[in-house]
């Protein structure tokens, strides 16, 4: 997959029938593409602890666009530890190149976002409920994003 530049996974259509998940081997294969610039995923959740995420062994290519969404508001938790680990791992490795971030807000690692500079980020869309437990007001995140529109 050396020329792969964009990947979109939409697993949302299955969520009312089964608890969908993205296996770690799929994530590894996608992120092994050296020229990947866009990754979009719509999935209910990651249901298992992924060793690649826990041990931070996954190298993320220099993404410019990243989105992580859930298709519906369901009764299951919208923020799980595997989701948080996945988003943290991705966002820790792309602050210099990311231009667009679209995500549900509940599992978003706000401290990771706050601790990094985002010089290229132009678009930020957060969906869902505000994280009260984080203690970080969203306005403090914007100071790290000088090109935000």
PDB file of C-alpha atoms in Angstrom:
ATOM      1  CA  UNK A   1       0.000   0.000   0.000  1.00  0.00           C
ATOM      2  CA  UNK A   2       2.789   2.470  -0.687  1.00  0.00           C
ATOM      3  CA  UNK A   3       0.564   4.955  -2.573  1.00  0.00           C
ATOM      4  CA  UNK A   4      -2.421   4.895  -0.260  1.00  0.00           C
ATOM      5  CA  UNK A   5      -3.255   8.480   0.770  1.00  0.00           C
ATOM      6  CA  UNK A   6      -6.748   8.295   2.267  1.00  0.00           C
ATOM      7  CA  UNK A   7      -8.749   5.688   4.206  1.00  0.00           C
ATOM      8  CA  UNK A   8     -12.343   5.880   5.399  1.00  0.00           C
ATOM      9  CA  UNK A   9     -13.893   3.130   7.521  1.00  0.00           C
ATOM     10  CA  UNK A  10     -17.619   3.240   8.157  1.00  0.00           C
ATOM     11  CA  UNK A  11     -18.656   0.421  10.420  1.00  0.00           C
ATOM     12  CA  UNK A  12     -21.703   2.251  11.736  1.00  0.00           C
ATOM     13  CA  UNK A  13     -24.202   0.402   9.571  1.00  0.00           C
ATOM     14  CA  UNK A  14     -23.601  -2.795  11.551  1.00  0.00           C
ATOM     15  CA  UNK A  15     -23.873  -1.377  15.041  1.00  0.00           C
ATOM     16  CA  UNK A  16     -27.519  -2.198  15.652  1.00  0.00           C
ATOM     17  CA  UNK A  17     -26.842  -5.872  14.898  1.00  0.00           C
ATOM     18  CA  UNK A  18     -23.425  -6.489  16.408  1.00  0.00           C
ATOM     19  CA  UNK A  19     -20.904  -4.705  18.546  1.00  0.00           C
ATOM     20  CA  UNK A  20     -18.514  -3.634  15.833  1.00  0.00           C
ATOM     21  CA  UNK A  21     -14.849  -3.134  16.454  1.00  0.00           C
ATOM     22  CA  UNK A  22     -11.715  -2.394  14.516  1.00  0.00           C
ATOM     23  CA  UNK A  23      -9.081  -5.060  15.021  1.00  0.00           C
ATOM     24  CA  UNK A  24      -5.508  -4.018  15.772  1.00  0.00           C
ATOM     25  CA  UNK A  25      -4.184  -5.724  12.641  1.00  0.00           C
ATOM     26  CA  UNK A  26      -6.427  -3.507  10.504  1.00  0.00           C
ATOM     27  CA  UNK A  27      -5.167  -0.397  12.289  1.00  0.00           C
ATOM     28  CA  UNK A  28      -1.567  -1.537  11.832  1.00  0.00           C
ATOM     29  CA  UNK A  29      -2.077  -2.187   8.124  1.00  0.00           C
ATOM     30  CA  UNK A  30      -3.685   1.200   7.550  1.00  0.00           C
ATOM     31  CA  UNK A  31      -1.011   3.144   9.402  1.00  0.00           C
ATOM     32  CA  UNK A  32       1.779   1.237   7.672  1.00  0.00           C
ATOM     33  CA  UNK A  33       1.035   3.241   4.504  1.00  0.00           C
ATOM     34  CA  UNK A  34       3.858   5.816   4.509  1.00  0.00           C
ATOM     35  CA  UNK A  35       1.981   8.433   2.457  1.00  0.00           C
ATOM     36  CA  UNK A  36      -1.315   8.260   4.310  1.00  0.00           C
ATOM     37  CA  UNK A  37      -2.641  11.788   4.834  1.00  0.00           C
ATOM     38  CA  UNK A  38      -6.297  11.229   5.692  1.00  0.00           C
ATOM     39  CA  UNK A  39      -7.914   8.750   8.046  1.00  0.00           C
ATOM     40  CA  UNK A  40     -11.634   8.832   8.755  1.00  0.00           C
ATOM     41  CA  UNK A  41     -13.372   6.289  10.942  1.00  0.00           C
ATOM     42  CA  UNK A  42     -17.021   5.999  11.931  1.00  0.00           C
ATOM     43  CA  UNK A  43     -17.366   3.188  14.396  1.00  0.00           C
ATOM     44  CA  UNK A  44     -19.267   2.626  17.623  1.00  0.00           C
ATOM     45  CA  UNK A  45     -16.200   1.775  19.699  1.00  0.00           C
ATOM     46  CA  UNK A  46     -13.100  -0.303  20.182  1.00  0.00           C
ATOM     47  CA  UNK A  47     -14.178  -3.167  22.398  1.00  0.00           C
ATOM     48  CA  UNK A  48     -10.866  -4.756  23.306  1.00  0.00           C
ATOM     49  CA  UNK A  49      -7.593  -3.567  24.704  1.00  0.00           C
ATOM     50  CA  UNK A  50      -5.174  -3.339  21.809  1.00  0.00           C
ATOM     51  CA  UNK A  51      -1.550  -4.126  22.750  1.00  0.00           C
ATOM     52  CA  UNK A  52      -0.280  -1.823  19.998  1.00  0.00           C
ATOM     53  CA  UNK A  53      -2.132   1.073  21.598  1.00  0.00           C
ATOM     54  CA  UNK A  54      -1.303   0.230  25.196  1.00  0.00           C
ATOM     55  CA  UNK A  55       2.428  -0.094  24.525  1.00  0.00           C
ATOM     56  CA  UNK A  56       2.537   2.809  22.060  1.00  0.00           C
ATOM     57  CA  UNK A  57       4.136   0.655  19.365  1.00  0.00           C
ATOM     58  CA  UNK A  58       2.160   2.085  16.461  1.00  0.00           C
ATOM     59  CA  UNK A  59       3.859   4.662  14.234  1.00  0.00           C
ATOM     60  CA  UNK A  60       1.374   7.123  12.744  1.00  0.00           C
ATOM     61  CA  UNK A  61       2.154   8.676   9.340  1.00  0.00           C
ATOM     62  CA  UNK A  62       1.965  12.488   9.033  1.00  0.00           C
ATOM     63  CA  UNK A  63      -1.799  12.856   8.786  1.00  0.00           C
ATOM     64  CA  UNK A  64      -3.339  16.126   7.631  1.00  0.00           C
ATOM     65  CA  UNK A  65      -6.975  15.131   8.173  1.00  0.00           C
ATOM     66  CA  UNK A  66      -8.328  12.866  10.905  1.00  0.00           C
ATOM     67  CA  UNK A  67     -11.875  12.137  11.983  1.00  0.00           C
ATOM     68  CA  UNK A  68     -13.274   9.773  14.580  1.00  0.00           C
ATOM     69  CA  UNK A  69     -17.056   9.667  14.841  1.00  0.00           C
ATOM     70  CA  UNK A  70     -19.896   7.533  16.071  1.00  0.00           C
ATOM     71  CA  UNK A  71     -22.940   7.349  13.839  1.00  0.00           C
ATOM     72  CA  UNK A  72     -25.600   7.402  16.523  1.00  0.00           C
ATOM     73  CA  UNK A  73     -26.153   8.344  20.111  1.00  0.00           C
ATOM     74  CA  UNK A  74     -26.743   4.993  21.728  1.00  0.00           C
ATOM     75  CA  UNK A  75     -27.036   3.705  25.248  1.00  0.00           C
ATOM     76  CA  UNK A  76     -23.543   2.209  25.307  1.00  0.00           C
ATOM     77  CA  UNK A  77     -20.715   4.351  26.686  1.00  0.00           C
ATOM     78  CA  UNK A  78     -19.451   6.955  24.237  1.00  0.00           C
ATOM     79  CA  UNK A  79     -16.046   7.029  25.881  1.00  0.00           C
ATOM     80  CA  UNK A  80     -14.089   3.858  26.533  1.00  0.00           C
ATOM     81  CA  UNK A  81     -10.475   3.361  27.504  1.00  0.00           C
ATOM     82  CA  UNK A  82      -9.499   1.808  24.140  1.00  0.00           C
ATOM     83  CA  UNK A  83     -11.023   4.808  22.332  1.00  0.00           C
ATOM     84  CA  UNK A  84      -9.097   7.200  24.550  1.00  0.00           C
ATOM     85  CA  UNK A  85      -5.847   5.247  24.030  1.00  0.00           C
ATOM     86  CA  UNK A  86      -6.318   5.206  20.259  1.00  0.00           C
ATOM     87  CA  UNK A  87      -7.034   8.938  20.031  1.00  0.00           C
ATOM     88  CA  UNK A  88      -4.150   9.772  22.351  1.00  0.00           C
ATOM     89  CA  UNK A  89      -1.720   7.693  20.309  1.00  0.00           C
ATOM     90  CA  UNK A  90      -2.799   9.310  17.034  1.00  0.00           C
ATOM     91  CA  UNK A  91      -2.931  12.890  18.304  1.00  0.00           C
ATOM     92  CA  UNK A  92       0.431  12.683  20.085  1.00  0.00           C
ATOM     93  CA  UNK A  93       2.127  11.909  16.778  1.00  0.00           C
ATOM     94  CA  UNK A  94       0.458  14.381  14.391  1.00  0.00           C
ATOM     95  CA  UNK A  95       0.314  17.863  15.972  1.00  0.00           C
ATOM     96  CA  UNK A  96       2.770  19.374  13.476  1.00  0.00           C
ATOM     97  CA  UNK A  97       0.964  18.157  10.346  1.00  0.00           C
ATOM     98  CA  UNK A  98      -2.729  17.907  11.239  1.00  0.00           C
ATOM     99  CA  UNK A  99      -4.916  20.478   9.448  1.00  0.00           C
ATOM    100  CA  UNK A 100      -8.379  19.111  10.234  1.00  0.00           C
ATOM    101  CA  UNK A 101      -9.646  17.287  13.319  1.00  0.00           C
ATOM    102  CA  UNK A 102     -13.237  16.061  13.559  1.00  0.00           C
ATOM    103  CA  UNK A 103     -14.159  13.917  16.542  1.00  0.00           C
ATOM    104  CA  UNK A 104     -16.682  13.052  19.167  1.00  0.00           C
ATOM    105  CA  UNK A 105     -15.675  14.935  22.276  1.00  0.00           C
ATOM    106  CA  UNK A 106     -16.226  12.354  25.018  1.00  0.00           C
ATOM    107  CA  UNK A 107     -13.131  10.154  24.447  1.00  0.00           C
ATOM    108  CA  UNK A 108     -10.963  12.989  23.130  1.00  0.00           C
ATOM    109  CA  UNK A 109      -7.710  13.369  25.138  1.00  0.00           C
ATOM    110  CA  UNK A 110      -7.985  17.078  25.926  1.00  0.00           C
ATOM    111  CA  UNK A 111      -4.737  17.124  27.909  1.00  0.00           C
ATOM    112  CA  UNK A 112      -2.860  15.784  24.872  1.00  0.00           C
ATOM    113  CA  UNK A 113      -4.389  18.486  22.714  1.00  0.00           C
ATOM    114  CA  UNK A 114      -3.612  21.154  25.301  1.00  0.00           C
ATOM    115  CA  UNK A 115       0.034  20.084  25.732  1.00  0.00           C
ATOM    116  CA  UNK A 116       0.895  20.289  22.033  1.00  0.00           C
ATOM    117  CA  UNK A 117       1.207  23.088  19.505  1.00  0.00           C
ATOM    118  CA  UNK A 118      -1.026  22.686  16.430  1.00  0.00           C
ATOM    119  CA  UNK A 119       0.519  25.109  13.919  1.00  0.00           C
ATOM    120  CA  UNK A 120      -1.330  23.752  10.853  1.00  0.00           C
ATOM    121  CA  UNK A 121      -4.747  23.008  12.382  1.00  0.00           C
ATOM    122  CA  UNK A 122      -7.381  25.006  10.505  1.00  0.00           C
ATOM    123  CA  UNK A 123     -10.565  23.053  11.215  1.00  0.00           C
ATOM    124  CA  UNK A 124     -11.738  21.646  14.548  1.00  0.00           C
ATOM    125  CA  UNK A 125     -15.180  20.049  14.907  1.00  0.00           C
ATOM    126  CA  UNK A 126     -16.152  18.447  18.205  1.00  0.00           C
ATOM    127  CA  UNK A 127     -19.433  16.563  18.517  1.00  0.00           C
ATOM    128  CA  UNK A 128     -21.117  15.269  21.627  1.00  0.00           C
ATOM    129  CA  UNK A 129     -21.214  16.310  25.235  1.00  0.00           C
ATOM    130  CA  UNK A 130     -18.653  18.461  26.978  1.00  0.00           C
ATOM    131  CA  UNK A 131     -16.140  16.674  29.206  1.00  0.00           C
ATOM    132  CA  UNK A 132     -16.684  17.997  32.700  1.00  0.00           C
ATOM    133  CA  UNK A 133     -14.180  15.675  34.368  1.00  0.00           C
ATOM    134  CA  UNK A 134     -11.182  16.975  32.396  1.00  0.00           C
ATOM    135  CA  UNK A 135     -11.211  20.352  34.100  1.00  0.00           C
ATOM    136  CA  UNK A 136      -9.952  22.032  30.918  1.00  0.00           C
ATOM    137  CA  UNK A 137     -12.166  24.679  29.353  1.00  0.00           C
ATOM    138  CA  UNK A 138     -12.273  24.283  25.572  1.00  0.00           C
ATOM    139  CA  UNK A 139     -11.184  27.899  25.115  1.00  0.00           C
ATOM    140  CA  UNK A 140      -7.725  27.038  26.496  1.00  0.00           C
ATOM    141  CA  UNK A 141      -7.197  24.592  23.625  1.00  0.00           C
ATOM    142  CA  UNK A 142      -7.571  27.300  20.988  1.00  0.00           C
ATOM    143  CA  UNK A 143      -4.447  29.176  22.062  1.00  0.00           C
ATOM    144  CA  UNK A 144      -2.380  26.232  20.762  1.00  0.00           C
ATOM    145  CA  UNK A 145      -4.033  26.525  17.325  1.00  0.00           C
ATOM    146  CA  UNK A 146      -2.977  29.818  15.653  1.00  0.00           C
ATOM    147  CA  UNK A 147      -4.433  28.978  12.206  1.00  0.00           C
ATOM    148  CA  UNK A 148      -7.828  27.810  13.454  1.00  0.00           C
ATOM    149  CA  UNK A 149     -10.661  29.365  11.431  1.00  0.00           C
TER     150      UNK A 149
END
